PDB file of C-alpha atoms in Angstrom:
ATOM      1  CA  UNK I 394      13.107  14.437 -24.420  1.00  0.00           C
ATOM      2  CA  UNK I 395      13.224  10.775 -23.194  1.00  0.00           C
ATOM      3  CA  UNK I 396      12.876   9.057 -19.955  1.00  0.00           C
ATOM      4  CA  UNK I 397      15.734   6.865 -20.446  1.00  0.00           C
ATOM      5  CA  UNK I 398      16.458   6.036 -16.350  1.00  0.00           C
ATOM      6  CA  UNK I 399      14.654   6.483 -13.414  1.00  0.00           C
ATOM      7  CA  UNK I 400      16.187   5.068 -10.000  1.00  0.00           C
ATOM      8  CA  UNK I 401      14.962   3.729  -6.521  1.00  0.00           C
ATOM      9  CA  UNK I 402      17.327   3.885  -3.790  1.00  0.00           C
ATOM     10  CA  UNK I 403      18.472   0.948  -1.745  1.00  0.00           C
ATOM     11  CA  UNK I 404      20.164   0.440   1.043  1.00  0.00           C
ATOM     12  CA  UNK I 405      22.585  -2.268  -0.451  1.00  0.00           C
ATOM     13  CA  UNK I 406      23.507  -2.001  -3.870  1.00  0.00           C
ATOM     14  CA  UNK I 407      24.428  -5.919  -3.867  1.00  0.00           C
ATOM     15  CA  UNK I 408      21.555  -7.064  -2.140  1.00  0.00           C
ATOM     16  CA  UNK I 409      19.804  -4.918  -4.570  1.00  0.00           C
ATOM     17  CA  UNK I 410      21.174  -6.601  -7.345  1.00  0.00           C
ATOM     18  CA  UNK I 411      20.092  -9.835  -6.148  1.00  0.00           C
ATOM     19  CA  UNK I 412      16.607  -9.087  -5.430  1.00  0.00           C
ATOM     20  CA  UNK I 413      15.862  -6.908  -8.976  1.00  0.00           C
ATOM     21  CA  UNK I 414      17.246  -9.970 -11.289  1.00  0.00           C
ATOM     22  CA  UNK I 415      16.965 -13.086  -9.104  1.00  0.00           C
ATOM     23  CA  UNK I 416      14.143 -12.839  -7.607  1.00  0.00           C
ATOM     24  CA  UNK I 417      11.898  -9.489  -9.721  1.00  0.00           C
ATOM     25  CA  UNK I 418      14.081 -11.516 -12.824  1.00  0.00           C
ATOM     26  CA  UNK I 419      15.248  -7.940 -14.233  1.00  0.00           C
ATOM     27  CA  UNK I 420      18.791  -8.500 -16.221  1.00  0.00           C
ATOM     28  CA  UNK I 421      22.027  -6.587 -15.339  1.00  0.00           C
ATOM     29  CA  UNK I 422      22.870  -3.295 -18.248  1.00  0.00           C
ATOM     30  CA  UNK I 423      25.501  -1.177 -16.531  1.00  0.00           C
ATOM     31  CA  UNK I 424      27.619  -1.854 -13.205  1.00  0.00           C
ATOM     32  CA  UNK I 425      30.490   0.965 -12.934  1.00  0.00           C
ATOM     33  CA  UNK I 426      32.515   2.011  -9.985  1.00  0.00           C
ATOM     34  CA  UNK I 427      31.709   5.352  -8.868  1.00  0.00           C
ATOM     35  CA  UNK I 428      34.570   5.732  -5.898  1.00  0.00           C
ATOM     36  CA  UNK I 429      33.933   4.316  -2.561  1.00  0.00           C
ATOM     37  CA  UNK I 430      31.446   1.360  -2.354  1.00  0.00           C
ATOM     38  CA  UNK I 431      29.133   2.776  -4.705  1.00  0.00           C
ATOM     39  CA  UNK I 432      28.443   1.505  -8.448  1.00  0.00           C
ATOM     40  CA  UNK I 433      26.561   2.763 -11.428  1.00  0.00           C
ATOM     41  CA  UNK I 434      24.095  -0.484 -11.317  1.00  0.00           C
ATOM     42  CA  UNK I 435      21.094  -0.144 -13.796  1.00  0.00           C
ATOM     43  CA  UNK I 436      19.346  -2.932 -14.719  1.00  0.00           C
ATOM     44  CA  UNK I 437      16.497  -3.730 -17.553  1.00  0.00           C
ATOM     45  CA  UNK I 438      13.513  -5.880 -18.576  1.00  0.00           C
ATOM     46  CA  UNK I 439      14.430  -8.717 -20.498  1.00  0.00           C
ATOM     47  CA  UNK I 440      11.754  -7.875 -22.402  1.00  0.00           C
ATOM     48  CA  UNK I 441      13.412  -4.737 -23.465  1.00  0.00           C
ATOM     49  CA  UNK I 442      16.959  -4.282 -23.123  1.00  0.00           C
ATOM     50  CA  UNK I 443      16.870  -0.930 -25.049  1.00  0.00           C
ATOM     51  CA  UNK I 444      14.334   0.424 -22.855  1.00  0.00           C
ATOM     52  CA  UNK I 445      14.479   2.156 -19.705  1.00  0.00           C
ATOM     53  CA  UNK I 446      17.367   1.160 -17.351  1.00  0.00           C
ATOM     54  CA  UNK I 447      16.400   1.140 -13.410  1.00  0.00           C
ATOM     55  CA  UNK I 448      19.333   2.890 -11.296  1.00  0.00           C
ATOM     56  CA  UNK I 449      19.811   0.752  -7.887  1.00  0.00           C
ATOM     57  CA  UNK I 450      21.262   4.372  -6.463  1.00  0.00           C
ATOM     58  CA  UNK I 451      22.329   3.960  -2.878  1.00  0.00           C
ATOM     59  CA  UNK I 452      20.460   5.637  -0.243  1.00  0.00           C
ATOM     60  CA  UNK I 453      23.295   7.140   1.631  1.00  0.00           C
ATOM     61  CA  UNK I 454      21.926  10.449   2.082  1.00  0.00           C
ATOM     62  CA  UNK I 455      20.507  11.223   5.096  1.00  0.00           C
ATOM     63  CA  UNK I 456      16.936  12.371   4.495  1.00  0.00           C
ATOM     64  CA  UNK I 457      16.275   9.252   2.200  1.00  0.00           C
ATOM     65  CA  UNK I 458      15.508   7.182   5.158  1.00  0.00           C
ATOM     66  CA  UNK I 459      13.191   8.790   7.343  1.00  0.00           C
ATOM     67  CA  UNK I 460      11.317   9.306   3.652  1.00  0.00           C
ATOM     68  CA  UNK I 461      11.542   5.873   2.588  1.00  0.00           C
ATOM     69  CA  UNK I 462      10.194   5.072   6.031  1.00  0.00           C
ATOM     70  CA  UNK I 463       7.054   7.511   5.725  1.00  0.00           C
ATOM     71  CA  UNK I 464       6.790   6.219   2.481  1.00  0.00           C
ATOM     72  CA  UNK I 465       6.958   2.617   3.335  1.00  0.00           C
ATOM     73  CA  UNK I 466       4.682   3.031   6.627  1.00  0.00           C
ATOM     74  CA  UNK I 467       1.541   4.485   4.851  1.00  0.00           C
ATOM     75  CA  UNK I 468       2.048   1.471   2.323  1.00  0.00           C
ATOM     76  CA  UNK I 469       2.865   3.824  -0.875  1.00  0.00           C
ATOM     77  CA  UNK I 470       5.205   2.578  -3.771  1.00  0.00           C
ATOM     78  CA  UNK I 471       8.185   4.290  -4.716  1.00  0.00           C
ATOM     79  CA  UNK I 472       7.677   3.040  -8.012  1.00  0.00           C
ATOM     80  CA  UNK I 473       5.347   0.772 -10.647  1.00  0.00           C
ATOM     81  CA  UNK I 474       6.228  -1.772 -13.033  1.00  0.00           C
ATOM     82  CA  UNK I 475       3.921  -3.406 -15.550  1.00  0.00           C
ATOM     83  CA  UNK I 476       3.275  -7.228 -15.522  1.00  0.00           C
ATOM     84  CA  UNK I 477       0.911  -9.154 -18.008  1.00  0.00           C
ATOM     85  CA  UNK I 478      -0.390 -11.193 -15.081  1.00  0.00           C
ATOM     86  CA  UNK I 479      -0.634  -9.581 -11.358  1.00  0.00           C
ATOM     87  CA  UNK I 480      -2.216 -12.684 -10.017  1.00  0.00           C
ATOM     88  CA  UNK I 481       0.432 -15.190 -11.648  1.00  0.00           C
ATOM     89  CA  UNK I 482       3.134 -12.836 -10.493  1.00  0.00           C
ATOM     90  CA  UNK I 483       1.754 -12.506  -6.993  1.00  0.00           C
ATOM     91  CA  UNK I 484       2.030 -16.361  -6.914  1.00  0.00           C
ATOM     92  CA  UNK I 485       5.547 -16.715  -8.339  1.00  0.00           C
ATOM     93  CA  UNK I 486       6.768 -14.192  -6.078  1.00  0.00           C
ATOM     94  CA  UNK I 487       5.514 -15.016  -2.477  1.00  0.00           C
ATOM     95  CA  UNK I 488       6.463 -18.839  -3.639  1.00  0.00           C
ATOM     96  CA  UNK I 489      10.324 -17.080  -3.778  1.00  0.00           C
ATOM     97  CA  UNK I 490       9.526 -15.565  -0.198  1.00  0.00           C
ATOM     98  CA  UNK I 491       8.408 -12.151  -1.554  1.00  0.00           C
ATOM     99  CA  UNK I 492       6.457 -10.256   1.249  1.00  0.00           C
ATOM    100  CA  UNK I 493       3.146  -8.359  -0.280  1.00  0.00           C
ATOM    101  CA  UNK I 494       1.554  -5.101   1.393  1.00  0.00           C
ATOM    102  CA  UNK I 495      -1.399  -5.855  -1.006  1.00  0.00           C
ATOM    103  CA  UNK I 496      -2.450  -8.710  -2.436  1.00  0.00           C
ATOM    104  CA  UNK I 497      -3.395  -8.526  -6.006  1.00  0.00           C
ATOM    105  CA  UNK I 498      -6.551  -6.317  -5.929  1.00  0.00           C
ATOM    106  CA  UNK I 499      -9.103  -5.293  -9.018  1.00  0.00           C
ATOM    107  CA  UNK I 500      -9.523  -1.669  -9.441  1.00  0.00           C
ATOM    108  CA  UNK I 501     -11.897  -1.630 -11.933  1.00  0.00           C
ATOM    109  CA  UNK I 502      -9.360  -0.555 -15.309  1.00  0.00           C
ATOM    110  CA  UNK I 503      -6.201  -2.118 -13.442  1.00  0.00           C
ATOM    111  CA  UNK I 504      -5.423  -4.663 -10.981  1.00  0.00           C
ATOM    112  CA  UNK I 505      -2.458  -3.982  -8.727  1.00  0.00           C
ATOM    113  CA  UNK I 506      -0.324  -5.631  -5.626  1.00  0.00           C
ATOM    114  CA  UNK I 507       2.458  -3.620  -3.712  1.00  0.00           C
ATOM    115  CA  UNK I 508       5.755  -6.035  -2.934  1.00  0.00           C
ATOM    116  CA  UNK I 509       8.887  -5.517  -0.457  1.00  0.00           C
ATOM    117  CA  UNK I 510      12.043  -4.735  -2.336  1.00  0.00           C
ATOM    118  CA  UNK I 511      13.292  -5.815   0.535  1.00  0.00           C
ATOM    119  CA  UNK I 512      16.092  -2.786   0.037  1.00  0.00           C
ATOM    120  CA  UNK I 513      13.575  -0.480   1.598  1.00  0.00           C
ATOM    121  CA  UNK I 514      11.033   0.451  -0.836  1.00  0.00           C
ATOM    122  CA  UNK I 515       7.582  -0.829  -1.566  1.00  0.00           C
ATOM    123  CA  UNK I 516       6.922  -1.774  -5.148  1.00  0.00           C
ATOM    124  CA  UNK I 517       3.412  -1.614  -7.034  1.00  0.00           C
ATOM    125  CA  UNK I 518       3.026  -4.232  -9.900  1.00  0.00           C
ATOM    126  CA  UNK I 519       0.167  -3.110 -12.095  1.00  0.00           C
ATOM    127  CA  UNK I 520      -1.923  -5.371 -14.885  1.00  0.00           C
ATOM    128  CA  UNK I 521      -4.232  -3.133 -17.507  1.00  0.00           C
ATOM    129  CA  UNK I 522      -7.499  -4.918 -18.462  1.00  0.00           C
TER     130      UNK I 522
ATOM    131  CA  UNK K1149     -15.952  -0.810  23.104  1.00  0.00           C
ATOM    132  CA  UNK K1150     -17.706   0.399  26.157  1.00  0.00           C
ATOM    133  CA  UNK K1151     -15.693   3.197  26.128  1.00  0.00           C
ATOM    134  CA  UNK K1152     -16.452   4.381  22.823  1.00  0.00           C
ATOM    135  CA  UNK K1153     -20.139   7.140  22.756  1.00  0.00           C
ATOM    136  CA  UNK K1154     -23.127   6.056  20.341  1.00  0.00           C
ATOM    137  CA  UNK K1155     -22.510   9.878  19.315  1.00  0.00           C
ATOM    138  CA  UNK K1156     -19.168   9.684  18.030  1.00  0.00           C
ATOM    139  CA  UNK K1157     -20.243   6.131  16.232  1.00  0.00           C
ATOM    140  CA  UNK K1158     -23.544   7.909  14.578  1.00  0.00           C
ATOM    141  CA  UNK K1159     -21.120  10.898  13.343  1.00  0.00           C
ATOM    142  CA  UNK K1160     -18.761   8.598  11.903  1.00  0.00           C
ATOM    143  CA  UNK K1161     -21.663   6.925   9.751  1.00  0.00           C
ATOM    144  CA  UNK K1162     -22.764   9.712   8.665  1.00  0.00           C
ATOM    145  CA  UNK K1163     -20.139  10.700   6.224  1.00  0.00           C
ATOM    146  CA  UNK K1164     -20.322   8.611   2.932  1.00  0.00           C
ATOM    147  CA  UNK K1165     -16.560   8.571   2.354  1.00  0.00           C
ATOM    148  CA  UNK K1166     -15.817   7.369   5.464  1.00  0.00           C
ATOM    149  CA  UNK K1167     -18.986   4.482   4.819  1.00  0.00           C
ATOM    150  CA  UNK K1168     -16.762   3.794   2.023  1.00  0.00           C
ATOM    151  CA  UNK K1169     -13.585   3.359   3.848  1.00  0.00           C
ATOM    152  CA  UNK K1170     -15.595   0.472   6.303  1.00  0.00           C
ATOM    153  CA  UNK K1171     -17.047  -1.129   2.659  1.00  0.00           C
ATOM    154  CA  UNK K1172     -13.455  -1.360   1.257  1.00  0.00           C
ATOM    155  CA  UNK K1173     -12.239  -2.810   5.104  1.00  0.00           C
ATOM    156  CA  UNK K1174     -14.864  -4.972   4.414  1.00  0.00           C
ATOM    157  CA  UNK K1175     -14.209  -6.370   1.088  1.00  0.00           C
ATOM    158  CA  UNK K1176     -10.477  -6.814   2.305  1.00  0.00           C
ATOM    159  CA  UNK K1177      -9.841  -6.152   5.969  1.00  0.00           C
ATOM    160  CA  UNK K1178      -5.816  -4.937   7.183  1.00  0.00           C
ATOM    161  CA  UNK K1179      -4.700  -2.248   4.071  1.00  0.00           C
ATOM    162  CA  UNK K1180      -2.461   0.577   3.901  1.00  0.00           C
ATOM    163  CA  UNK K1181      -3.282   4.311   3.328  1.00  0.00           C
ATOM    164  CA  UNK K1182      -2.597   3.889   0.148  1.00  0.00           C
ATOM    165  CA  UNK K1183      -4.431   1.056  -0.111  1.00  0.00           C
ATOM    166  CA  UNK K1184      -7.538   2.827   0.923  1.00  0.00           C
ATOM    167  CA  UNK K1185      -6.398   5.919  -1.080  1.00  0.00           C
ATOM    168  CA  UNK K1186      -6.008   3.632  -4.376  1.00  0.00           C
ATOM    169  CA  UNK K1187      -9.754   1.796  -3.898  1.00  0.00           C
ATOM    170  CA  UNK K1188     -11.310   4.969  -3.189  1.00  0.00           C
ATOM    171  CA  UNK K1189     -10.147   6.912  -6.433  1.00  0.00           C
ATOM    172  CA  UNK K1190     -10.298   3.854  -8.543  1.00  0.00           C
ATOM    173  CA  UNK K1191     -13.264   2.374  -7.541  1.00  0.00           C
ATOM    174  CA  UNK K1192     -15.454   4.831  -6.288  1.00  0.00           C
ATOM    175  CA  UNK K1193     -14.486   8.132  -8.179  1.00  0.00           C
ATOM    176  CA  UNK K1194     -13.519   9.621  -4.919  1.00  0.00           C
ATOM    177  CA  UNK K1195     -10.256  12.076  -5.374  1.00  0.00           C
ATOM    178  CA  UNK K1196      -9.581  12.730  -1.861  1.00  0.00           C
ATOM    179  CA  UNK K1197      -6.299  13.570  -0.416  1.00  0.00           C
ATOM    180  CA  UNK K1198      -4.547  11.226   1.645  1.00  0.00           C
ATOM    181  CA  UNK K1199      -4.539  14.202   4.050  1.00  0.00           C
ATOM    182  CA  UNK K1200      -8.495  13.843   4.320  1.00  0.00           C
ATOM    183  CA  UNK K1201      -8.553  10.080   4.389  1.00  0.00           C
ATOM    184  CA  UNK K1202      -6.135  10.081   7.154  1.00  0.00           C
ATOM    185  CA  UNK K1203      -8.410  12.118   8.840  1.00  0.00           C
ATOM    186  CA  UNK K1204     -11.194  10.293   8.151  1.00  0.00           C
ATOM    187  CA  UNK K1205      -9.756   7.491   9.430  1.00  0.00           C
ATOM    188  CA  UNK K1206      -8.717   9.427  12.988  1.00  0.00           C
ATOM    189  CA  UNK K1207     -12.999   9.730  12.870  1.00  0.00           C
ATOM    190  CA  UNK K1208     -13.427   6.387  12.498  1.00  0.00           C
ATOM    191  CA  UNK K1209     -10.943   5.481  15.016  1.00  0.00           C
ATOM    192  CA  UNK K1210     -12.089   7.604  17.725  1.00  0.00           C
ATOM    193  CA  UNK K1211     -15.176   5.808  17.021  1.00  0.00           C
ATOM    194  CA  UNK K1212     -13.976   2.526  17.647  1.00  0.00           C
ATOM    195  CA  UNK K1213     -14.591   1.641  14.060  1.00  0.00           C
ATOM    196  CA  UNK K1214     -10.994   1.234  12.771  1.00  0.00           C
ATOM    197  CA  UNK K1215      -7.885  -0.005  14.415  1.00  0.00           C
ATOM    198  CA  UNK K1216      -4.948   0.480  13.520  1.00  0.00           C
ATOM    199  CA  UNK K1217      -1.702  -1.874  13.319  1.00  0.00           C
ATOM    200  CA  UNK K1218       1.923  -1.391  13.037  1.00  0.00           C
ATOM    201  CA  UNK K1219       3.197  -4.368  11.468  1.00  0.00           C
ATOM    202  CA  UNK K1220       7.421  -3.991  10.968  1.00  0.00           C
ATOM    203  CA  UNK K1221       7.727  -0.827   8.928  1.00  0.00           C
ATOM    204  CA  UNK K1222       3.894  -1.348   7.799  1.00  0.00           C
ATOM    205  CA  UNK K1223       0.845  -0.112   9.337  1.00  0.00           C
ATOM    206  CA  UNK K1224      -2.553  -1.540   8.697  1.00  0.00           C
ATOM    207  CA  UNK K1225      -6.137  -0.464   8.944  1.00  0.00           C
ATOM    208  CA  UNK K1226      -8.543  -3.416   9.972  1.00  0.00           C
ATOM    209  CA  UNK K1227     -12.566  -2.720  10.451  1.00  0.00           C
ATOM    210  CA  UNK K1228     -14.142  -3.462  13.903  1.00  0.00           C
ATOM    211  CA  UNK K1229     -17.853  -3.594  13.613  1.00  0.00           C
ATOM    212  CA  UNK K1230     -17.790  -4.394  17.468  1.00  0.00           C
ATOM    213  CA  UNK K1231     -19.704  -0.228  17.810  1.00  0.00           C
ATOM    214  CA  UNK K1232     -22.438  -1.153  15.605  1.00  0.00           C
ATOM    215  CA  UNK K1233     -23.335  -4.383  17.822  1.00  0.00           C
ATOM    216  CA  UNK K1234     -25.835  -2.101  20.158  1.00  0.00           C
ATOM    217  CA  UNK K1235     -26.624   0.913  17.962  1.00  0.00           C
ATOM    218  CA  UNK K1236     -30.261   0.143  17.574  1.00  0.00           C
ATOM    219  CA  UNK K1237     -30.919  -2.799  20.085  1.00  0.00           C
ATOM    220  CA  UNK K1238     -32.856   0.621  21.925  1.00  0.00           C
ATOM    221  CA  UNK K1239     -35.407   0.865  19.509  1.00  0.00           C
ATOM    222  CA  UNK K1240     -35.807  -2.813  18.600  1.00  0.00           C
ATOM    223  CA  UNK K1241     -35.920  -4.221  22.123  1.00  0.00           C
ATOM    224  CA  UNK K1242     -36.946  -1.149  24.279  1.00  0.00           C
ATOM    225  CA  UNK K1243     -35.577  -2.211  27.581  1.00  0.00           C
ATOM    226  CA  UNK K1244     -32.400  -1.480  26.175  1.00  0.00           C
ATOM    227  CA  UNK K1245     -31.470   2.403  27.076  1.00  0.00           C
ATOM    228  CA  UNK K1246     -29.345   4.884  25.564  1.00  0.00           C
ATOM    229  CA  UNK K1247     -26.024   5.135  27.242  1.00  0.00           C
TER     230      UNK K1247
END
């Protein structure tokens, strides 16, 4: 068994799209129409196009917003990716307008910061030492 | 604070995770839960539940020691060391009395 996809879910599949390769600079693998608004968007590292796809999955159901919102209030990620530089990335980001949680903070093994998807998830961003 | 009993400020002290909690505030004041949650277990070993640092926190606000912040969708926990101004000014300079 593989973990080839795992998801977050956004409000707004297009602003979603913007935000995951314009600004997080993720690259575009599948976009499908599913019926209605709603797409099959995944998108991957450019680092690893073979690797595992991210699902932009709309949010339409009704318990995923009072659970992003509990999520989001205590300040807990939906989700982690892995950067070579938290610090660096920190910098590039809130230069794009990228609204932090936490700043980059050393945990001893791991440094972390927790970003705004701005689609209604909080995002950790984790550096291994 | 004037509002706020030496009691419930000596009770909050005495627990170490919650000493913790004001260290962390104090290395970085105005974090999440998780936040707090994450330095805790990373940094200090300590694998409590967010449950029991939530509560913790309640302590420590009650005491006056913590406030907390809604910010948007965010809420924040920033350290007010405004309780510990008096604590011992009665044994240090006596004509101070307990209240």
């Amino acid at each position: 068994m593989r973990i080839t996809i795992t998801s977050v879910l956004v409000h707004d599949q297009a602003a979603a799209e913007r935000f995951y390769t314009e600004v997080l600079g993720f690259v575009k693998k599948h976009d499908v129409p599913m019926g209605g608004d709603a797409r099959w968007l995944t998108v991957v590292s450019p680092d690893n196009p073979d690797g595992t796809e991210l699902l932009l999955e709309p949010d339409a159901h009704p318990a995923a917003k009072p659970w992003k919102d509990a999520l989001v209030g205590d300040g807990i990620p939906y989700t982690q990716f892995a950067v070579d530089d938290v610090k660096a990335e920190f910098d590039r980001l809130r230069a794009l307008g990228v609204h932090f949680t936490q700043e980059p903070t050393d945990m001893g093994a791991f440094t972390t910061a927790v970003l705004d998807d701005t689609c209604g998830n909080l995002i950790q961003i984790i550096q291994m030492h | 604070m004037g509002d706020v009993d030496d009691d419930d400020v000596f009770k909050a002290l005495a627990d170490p995770t919650r000493r913790k909690i004001l260290d962390e505030l104090a290395d970085r004041d105005g974090q999440t839960l998780f936040e707090i949650c994450a330095r805790l277990s990373s940094k200090h070993q300590l694998g409590s539940s967010r449950q029991a640092i939530s509560q913790h926190l309640e302590v420590l606000a009650a005491a006056g020691l913590v406030h907390s912040r809604r910010d948007g969708r965010y809420k924040f926990h920033h350290l007010d060391t405004g309780p510990l101004t008096h604590l011992t000014d009665r044994w240090r300079h006596r004509d101070t009395k307990e209240t």
